[in-house]
Tab-separated table of C-alpha atoms in Angstrom:
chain	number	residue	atom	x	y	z
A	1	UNK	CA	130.013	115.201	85.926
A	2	UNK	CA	133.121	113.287	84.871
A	3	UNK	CA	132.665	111.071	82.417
A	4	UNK	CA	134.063	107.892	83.308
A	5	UNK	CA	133.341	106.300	79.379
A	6	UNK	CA	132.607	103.106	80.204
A	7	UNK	CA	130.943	100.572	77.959
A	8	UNK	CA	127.219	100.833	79.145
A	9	UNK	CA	126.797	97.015	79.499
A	10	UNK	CA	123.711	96.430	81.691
A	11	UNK	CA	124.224	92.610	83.013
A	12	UNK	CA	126.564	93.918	86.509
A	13	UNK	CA	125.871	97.155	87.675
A	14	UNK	CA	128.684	99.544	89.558
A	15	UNK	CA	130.113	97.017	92.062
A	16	UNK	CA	130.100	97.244	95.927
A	17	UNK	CA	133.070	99.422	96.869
A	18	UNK	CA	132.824	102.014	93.751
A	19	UNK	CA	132.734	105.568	94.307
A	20	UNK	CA	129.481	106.388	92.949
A	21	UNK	CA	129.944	108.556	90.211
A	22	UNK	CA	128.492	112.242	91.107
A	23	UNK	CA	125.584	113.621	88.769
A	24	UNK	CA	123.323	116.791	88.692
A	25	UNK	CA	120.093	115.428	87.284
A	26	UNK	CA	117.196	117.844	87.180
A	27	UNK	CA	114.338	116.935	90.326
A	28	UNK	CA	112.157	119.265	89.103
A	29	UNK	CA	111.799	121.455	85.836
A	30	UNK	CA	113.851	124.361	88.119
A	31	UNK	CA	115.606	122.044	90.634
A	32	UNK	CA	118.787	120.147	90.349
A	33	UNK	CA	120.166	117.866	92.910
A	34	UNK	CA	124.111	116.845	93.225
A	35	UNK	CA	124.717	113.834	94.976
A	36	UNK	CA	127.736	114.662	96.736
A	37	UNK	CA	124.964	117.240	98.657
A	38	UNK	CA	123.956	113.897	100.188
A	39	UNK	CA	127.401	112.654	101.474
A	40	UNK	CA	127.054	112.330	105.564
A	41	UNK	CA	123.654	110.025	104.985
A	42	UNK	CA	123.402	107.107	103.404
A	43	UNK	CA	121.584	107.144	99.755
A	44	UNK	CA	119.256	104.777	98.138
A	45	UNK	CA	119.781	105.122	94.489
A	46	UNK	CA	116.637	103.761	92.293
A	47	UNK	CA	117.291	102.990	88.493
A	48	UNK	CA	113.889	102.232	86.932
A	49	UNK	CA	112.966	102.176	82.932
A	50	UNK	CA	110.168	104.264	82.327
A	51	UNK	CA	107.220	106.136	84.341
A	52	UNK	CA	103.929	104.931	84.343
A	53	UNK	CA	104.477	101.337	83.129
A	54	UNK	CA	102.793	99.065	85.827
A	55	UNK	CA	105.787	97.306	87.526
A	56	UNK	CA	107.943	100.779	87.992
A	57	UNK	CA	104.480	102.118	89.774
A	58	UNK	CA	104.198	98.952	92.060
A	59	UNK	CA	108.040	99.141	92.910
A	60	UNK	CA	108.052	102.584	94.034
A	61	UNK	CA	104.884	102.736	95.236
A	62	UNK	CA	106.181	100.086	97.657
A	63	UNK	CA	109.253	102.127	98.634
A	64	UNK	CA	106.661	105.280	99.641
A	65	UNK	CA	104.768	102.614	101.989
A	66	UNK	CA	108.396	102.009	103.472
A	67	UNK	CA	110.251	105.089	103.008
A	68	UNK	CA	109.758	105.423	106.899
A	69	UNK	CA	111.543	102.361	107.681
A	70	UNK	CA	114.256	103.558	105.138
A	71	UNK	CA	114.390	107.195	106.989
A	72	UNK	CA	115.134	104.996	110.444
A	73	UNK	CA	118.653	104.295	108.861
A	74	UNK	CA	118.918	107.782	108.010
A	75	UNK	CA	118.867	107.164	104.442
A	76	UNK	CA	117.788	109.634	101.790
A	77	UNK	CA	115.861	107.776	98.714
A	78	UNK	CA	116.443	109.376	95.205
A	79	UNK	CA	114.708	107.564	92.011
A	80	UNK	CA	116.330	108.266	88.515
A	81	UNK	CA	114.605	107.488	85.218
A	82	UNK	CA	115.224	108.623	81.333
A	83	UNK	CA	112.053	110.592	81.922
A	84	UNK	CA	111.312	114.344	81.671
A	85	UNK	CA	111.244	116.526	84.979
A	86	UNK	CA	107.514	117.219	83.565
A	87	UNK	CA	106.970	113.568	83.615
A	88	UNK	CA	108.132	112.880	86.730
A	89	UNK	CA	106.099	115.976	88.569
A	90	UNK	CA	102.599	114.628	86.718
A	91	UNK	CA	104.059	110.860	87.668
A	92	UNK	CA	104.414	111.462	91.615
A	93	UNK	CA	101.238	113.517	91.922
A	94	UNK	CA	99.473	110.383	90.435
A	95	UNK	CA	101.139	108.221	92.229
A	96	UNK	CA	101.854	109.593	95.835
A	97	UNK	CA	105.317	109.679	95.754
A	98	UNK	CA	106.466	111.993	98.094
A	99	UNK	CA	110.772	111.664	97.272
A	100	UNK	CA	112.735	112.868	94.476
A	101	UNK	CA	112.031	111.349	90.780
A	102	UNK	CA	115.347	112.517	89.317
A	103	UNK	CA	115.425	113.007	84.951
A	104	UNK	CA	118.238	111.460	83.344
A	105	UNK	CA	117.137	113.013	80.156
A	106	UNK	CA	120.007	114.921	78.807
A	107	UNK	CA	122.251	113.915	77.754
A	108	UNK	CA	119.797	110.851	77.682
A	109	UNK	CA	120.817	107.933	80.332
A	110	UNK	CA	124.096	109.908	81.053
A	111	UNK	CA	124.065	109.049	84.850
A	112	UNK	CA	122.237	105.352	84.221
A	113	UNK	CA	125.295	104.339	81.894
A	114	UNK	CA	128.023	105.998	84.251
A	115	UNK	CA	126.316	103.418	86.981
A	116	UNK	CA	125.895	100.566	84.158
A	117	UNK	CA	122.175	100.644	84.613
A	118	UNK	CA	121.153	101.557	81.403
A	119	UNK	CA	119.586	99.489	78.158
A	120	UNK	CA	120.602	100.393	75.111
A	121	UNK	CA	118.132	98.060	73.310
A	122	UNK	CA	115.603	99.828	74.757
A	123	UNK	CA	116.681	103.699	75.467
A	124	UNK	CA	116.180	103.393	79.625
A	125	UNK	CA	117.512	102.896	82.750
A	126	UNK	CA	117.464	99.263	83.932
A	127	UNK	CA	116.171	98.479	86.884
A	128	UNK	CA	118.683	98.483	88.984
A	129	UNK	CA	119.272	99.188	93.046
A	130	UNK	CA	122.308	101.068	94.839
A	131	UNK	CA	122.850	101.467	98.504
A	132	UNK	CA	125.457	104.508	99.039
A	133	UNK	CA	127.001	104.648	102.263
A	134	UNK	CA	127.959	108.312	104.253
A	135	UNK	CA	131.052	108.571	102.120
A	136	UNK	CA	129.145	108.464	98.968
A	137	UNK	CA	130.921	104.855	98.375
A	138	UNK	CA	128.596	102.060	96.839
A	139	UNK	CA	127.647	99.569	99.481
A	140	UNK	CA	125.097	97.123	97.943
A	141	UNK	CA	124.036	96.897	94.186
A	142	UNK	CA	121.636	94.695	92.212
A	143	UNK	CA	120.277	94.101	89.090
A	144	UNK	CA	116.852	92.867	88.532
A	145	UNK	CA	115.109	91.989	85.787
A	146	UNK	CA	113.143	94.520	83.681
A	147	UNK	CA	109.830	93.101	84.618
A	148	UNK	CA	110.628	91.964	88.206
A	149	UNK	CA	110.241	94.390	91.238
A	150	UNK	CA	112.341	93.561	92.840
A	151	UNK	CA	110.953	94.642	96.467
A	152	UNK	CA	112.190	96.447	99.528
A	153	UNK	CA	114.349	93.581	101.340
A	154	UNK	CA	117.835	93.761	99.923
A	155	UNK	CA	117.913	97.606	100.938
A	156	UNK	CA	117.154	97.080	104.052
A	157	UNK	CA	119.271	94.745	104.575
A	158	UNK	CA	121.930	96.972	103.385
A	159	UNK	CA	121.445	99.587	105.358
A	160	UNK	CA	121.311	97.391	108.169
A	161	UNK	CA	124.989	96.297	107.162
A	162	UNK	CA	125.896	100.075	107.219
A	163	UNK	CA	124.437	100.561	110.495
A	164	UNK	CA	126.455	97.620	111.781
A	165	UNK	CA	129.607	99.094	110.410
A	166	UNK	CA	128.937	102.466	111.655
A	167	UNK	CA	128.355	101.632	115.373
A	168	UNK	CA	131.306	98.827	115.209
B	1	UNK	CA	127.703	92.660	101.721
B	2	UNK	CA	124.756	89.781	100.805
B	3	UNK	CA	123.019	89.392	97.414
B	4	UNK	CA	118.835	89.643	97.166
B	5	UNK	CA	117.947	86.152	97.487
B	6	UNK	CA	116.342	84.791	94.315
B	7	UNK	CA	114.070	82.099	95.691
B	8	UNK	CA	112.203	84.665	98.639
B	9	UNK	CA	111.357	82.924	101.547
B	10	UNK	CA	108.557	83.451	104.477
B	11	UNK	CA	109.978	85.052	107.387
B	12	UNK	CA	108.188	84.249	110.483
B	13	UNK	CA	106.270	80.920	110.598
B	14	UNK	CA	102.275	80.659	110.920
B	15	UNK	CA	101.139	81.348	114.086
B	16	UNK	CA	97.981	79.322	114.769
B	17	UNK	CA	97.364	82.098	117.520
B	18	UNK	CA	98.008	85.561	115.967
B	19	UNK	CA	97.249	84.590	112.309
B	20	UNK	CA	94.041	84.311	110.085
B	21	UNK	CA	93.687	81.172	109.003
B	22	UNK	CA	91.012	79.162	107.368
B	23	UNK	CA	92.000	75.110	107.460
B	24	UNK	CA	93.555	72.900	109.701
B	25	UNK	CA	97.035	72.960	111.086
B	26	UNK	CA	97.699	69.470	109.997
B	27	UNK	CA	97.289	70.463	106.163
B	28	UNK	CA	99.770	69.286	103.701
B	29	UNK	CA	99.921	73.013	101.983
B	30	UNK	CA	100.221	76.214	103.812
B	31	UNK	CA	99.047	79.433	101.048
B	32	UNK	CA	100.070	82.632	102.447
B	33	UNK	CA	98.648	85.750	100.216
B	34	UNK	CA	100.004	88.918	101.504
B	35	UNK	CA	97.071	91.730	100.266
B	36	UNK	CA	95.476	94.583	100.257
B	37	UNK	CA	91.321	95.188	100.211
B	38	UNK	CA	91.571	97.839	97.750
B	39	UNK	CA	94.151	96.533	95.361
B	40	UNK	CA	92.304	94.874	91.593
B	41	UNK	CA	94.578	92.024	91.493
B	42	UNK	CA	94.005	91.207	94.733
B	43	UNK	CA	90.016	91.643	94.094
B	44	UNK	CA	91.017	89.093	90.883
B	45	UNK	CA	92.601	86.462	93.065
B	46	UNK	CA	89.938	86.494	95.839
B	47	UNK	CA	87.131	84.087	93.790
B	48	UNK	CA	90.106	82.334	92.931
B	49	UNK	CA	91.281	81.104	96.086
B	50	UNK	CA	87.907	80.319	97.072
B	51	UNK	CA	87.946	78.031	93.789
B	52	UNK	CA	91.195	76.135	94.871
B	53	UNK	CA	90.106	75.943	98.484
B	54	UNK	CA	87.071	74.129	97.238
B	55	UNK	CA	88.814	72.236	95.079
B	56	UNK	CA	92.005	71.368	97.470
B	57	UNK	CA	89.179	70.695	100.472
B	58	UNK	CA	91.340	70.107	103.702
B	59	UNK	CA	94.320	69.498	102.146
B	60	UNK	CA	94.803	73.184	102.279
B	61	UNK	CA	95.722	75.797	104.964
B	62	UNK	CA	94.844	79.627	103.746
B	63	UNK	CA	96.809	82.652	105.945
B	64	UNK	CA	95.902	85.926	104.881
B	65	UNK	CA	98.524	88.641	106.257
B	66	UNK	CA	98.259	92.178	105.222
B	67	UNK	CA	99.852	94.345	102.768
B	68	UNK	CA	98.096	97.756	102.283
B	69	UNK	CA	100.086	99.968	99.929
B	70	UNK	CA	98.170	103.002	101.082
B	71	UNK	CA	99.629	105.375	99.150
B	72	UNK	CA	98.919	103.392	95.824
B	73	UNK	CA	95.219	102.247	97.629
B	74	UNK	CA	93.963	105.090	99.920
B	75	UNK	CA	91.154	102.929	101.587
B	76	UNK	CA	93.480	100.004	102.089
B	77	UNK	CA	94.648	101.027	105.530
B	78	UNK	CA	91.586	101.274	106.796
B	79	UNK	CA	89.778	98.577	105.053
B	80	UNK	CA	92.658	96.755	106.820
B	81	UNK	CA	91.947	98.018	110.021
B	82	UNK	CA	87.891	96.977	109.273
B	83	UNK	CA	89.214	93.558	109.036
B	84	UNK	CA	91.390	93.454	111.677
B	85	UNK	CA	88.082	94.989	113.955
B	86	UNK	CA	85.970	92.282	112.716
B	87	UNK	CA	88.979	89.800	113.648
B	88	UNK	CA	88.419	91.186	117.553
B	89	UNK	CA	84.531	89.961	117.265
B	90	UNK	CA	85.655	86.634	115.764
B	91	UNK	CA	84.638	87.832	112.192
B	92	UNK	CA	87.783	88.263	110.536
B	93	UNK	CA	86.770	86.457	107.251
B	94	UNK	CA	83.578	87.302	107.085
B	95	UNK	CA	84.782	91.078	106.644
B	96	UNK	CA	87.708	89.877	104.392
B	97	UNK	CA	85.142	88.704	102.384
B	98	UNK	CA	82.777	91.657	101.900
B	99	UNK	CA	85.639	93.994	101.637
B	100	UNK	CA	86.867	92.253	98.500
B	101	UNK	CA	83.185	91.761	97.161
B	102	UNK	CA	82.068	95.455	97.573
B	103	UNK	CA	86.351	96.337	96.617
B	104	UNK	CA	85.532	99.545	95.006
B	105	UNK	CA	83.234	100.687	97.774
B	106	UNK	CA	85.510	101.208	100.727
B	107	UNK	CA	85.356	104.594	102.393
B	108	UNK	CA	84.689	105.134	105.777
B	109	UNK	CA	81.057	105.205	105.960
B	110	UNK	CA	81.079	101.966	103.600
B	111	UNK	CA	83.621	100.137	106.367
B	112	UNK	CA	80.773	101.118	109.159
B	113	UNK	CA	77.876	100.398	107.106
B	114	UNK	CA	79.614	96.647	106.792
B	115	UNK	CA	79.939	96.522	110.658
B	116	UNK	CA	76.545	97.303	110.720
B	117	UNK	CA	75.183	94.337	107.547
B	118	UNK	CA	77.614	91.871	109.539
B	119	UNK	CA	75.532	92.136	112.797
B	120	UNK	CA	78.942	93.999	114.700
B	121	UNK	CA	79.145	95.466	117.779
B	122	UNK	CA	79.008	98.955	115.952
B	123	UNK	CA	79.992	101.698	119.073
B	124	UNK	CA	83.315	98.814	119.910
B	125	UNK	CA	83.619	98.618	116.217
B	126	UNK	CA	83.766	102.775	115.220
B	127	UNK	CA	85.847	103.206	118.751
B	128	UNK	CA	88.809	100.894	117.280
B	129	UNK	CA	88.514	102.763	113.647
B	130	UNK	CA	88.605	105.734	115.241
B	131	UNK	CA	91.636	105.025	117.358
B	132	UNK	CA	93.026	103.031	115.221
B	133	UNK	CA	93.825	100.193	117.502
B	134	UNK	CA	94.970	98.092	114.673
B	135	UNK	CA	97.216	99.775	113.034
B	136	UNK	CA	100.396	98.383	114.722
B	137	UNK	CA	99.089	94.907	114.028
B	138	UNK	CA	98.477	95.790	110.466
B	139	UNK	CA	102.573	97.640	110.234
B	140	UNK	CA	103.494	94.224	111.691
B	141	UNK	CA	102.191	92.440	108.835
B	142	UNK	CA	103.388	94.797	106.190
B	143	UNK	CA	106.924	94.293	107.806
B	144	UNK	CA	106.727	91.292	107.367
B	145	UNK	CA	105.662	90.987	104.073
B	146	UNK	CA	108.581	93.385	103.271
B	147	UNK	CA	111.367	91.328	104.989
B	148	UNK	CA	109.776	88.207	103.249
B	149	UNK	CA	110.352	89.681	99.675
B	150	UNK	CA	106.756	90.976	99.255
B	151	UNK	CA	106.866	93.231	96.168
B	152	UNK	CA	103.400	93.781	95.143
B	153	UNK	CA	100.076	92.657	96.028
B	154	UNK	CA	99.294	89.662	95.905
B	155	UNK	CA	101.706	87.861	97.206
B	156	UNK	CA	101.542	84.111	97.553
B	157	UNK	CA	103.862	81.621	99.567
B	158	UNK	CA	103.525	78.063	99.567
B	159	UNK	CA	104.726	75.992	102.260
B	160	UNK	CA	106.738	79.179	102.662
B	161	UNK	CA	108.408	79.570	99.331
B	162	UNK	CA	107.227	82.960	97.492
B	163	UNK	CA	105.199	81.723	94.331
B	164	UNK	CA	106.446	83.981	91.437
B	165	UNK	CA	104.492	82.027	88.729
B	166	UNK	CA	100.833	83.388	87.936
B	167	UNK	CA	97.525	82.783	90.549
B	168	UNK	CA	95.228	81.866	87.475
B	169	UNK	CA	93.564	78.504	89.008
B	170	UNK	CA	95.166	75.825	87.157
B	171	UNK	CA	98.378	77.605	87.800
B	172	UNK	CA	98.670	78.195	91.221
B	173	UNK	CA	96.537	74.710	91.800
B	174	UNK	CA	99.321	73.169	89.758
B	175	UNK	CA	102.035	74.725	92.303
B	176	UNK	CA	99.885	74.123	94.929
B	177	UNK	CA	99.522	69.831	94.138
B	178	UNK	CA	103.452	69.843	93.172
B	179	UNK	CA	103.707	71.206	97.161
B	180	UNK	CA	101.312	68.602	98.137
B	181	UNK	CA	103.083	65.942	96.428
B	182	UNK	CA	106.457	66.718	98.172
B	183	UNK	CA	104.810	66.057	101.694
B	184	UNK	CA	105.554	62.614	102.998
């Protein structure tokens, strides 16, 4: 990935209109996933601190119950974390999660600073949301609060904002 | 494109008609919980409602909507869809009830056993389970929930404004007198 060094300040994440930067995180201890393979869909982009604390389980817990609403806009959902791949496979078989847990472990919070979502104080990824249209360009971003999930609306309401542009 | 509104608001008003509702339309306070049967907090918050319904008297309106998160709660959907069966014998709460009082008993033959201990029409009651006759009433809710800023379970809404402090009694009975007191 280029690295764009940045200072990793965590209070405004990549702004709408950025070209999100590209990454190769492992998905699973064998599996890697680009994000340019996603360009032609639009990509929901998941920045959460840590597996298994209680909030990060509620949050995308509640994206799994509406991943199908998500998949109506075409969108692809990818969740990124400081985590290990090993975490992440024992993480989504305890929790249901049936869509990529991606392991921003090395070099640690790499992709999480290049999208200033990451916390230094603390060593993770903030939480922090991206909606990525077709083009790979970022459409919607937000920044909530460590402890606050911050639910399902905003992204929906994105990609209903890309659908809109798309069939106008 | 628009920022996540801070201060979530209720989409979709009560509807004396399609929602369940214990207390009179007149009330000063409206609490909307979004939940789901098989969910602890939810269980937690259950004997407290009843406290600050006893303690509010008629000066509150309770709306329960649902909010399984099934694949957090596998018996929520269905537990859900109990309700909702209950609901077309004009036992709604009486179900709600049982379902969080039994919370960690909530399989399939639990759901008909509770048909059964309510008095139900058992065959009309196992016919809607099994086709699942609910369901889209239940997605409704959960949509709705969603587009409201619902992000866990519970939820609470007073007089339509998402309550993000905590439901321990004196908390949410606080909130809940503050909403009172802006009423003319």
């Amino acid at each position: 990935m280029t690295t764009n060094v940045s200072p990793p300040h965590h209070d405004a994440p990549l702004p709408s209109g950025t070209l999100a930067p590209d990454f190769e995180p492992p998905s699973t201890p064998d599996q890697k996933v680009m994000l340019s393979d996603f360009r032609g869909q639009p990509v929901i982009l998941v920045f959460y601190p840590e597996d298994w604390s209680p909030v990060c389980s509620d949050q995308l817990g509640l994206y799994q119950a509406v991943l199908p609403e998500f998949q109506k806009h075409g969108a692809e959902l990818l969740a990124i974390s400081v985590d290990s791949a090993w975490s992440h496979l024992a993480f989504a078989k305890d929790r249901n999660l049936h869509f990529p847990l991606l392991s921003d472990f090395e070099p640690k919070g790499e992709v999480s600073r290049a999208f200033h979502a990451y916390r230094p104080e603390d060593g993770t990824s903030a939480r922090a949301l991206f909606v990525l249209d077709a083009d790979g360009v970022i459409r919607w971003s937000f920044l909530s609060p460590v402890g606050v999930n911050p639910g399902a609306d905003g992204i929906l309401r994105a990609l209903e904002g890309l659908d809109g542009k798309e069939t106008a | 494109m628009s920022q996540t509104r801070w201060e979530a608001v209720l989409v979709g008003a009560v509807d004396e008609t399609r929602d369940h509702i214990q207390g009179l339309a007149g009330a000063p306070v409206t609490l909307v919980q979004f939940g789901d049967y098989e969910c602890p907090y939810c269980g937690a918050a259950y004997p407290i409602i009843k406290e600050v319904q006893a303690r509010m008297g008629e000066r509150l309106r309770f709306v329960f909507r649902n909010f399984p998160i099934s694949t957090s709660h596998p018996h929520a959907e269905h537990a859900a869809e109990a309700a909702e069966a209950a609901d077309a014998q004009g036992r709604f709460w009486e179900m709600h009830d049982l379902l969080y009082e039994r919370q960690r008993h909530l399989t399939d033959p639990d759901l008909h056993g509770y048909a059964e201990e309510l008095g139900l029409d058992v065959e009309r009651f196992d016919k809607e389970m099994t086709e699942h006759v609910h369901e889209p009433r239940i997605h409704e809710d959960f949509m709705n929930g969603v587009r409201s800023g619902v992000n866990g379970t519970p939820t609470f809404y007073i007089n339509g404004v998402r309550h993000d402090d905590s439901y321990e009694p004196e908390v949410l009975l606080a909130a809940l007198e503050r909403a009172a007191a802006r009423q003319p």
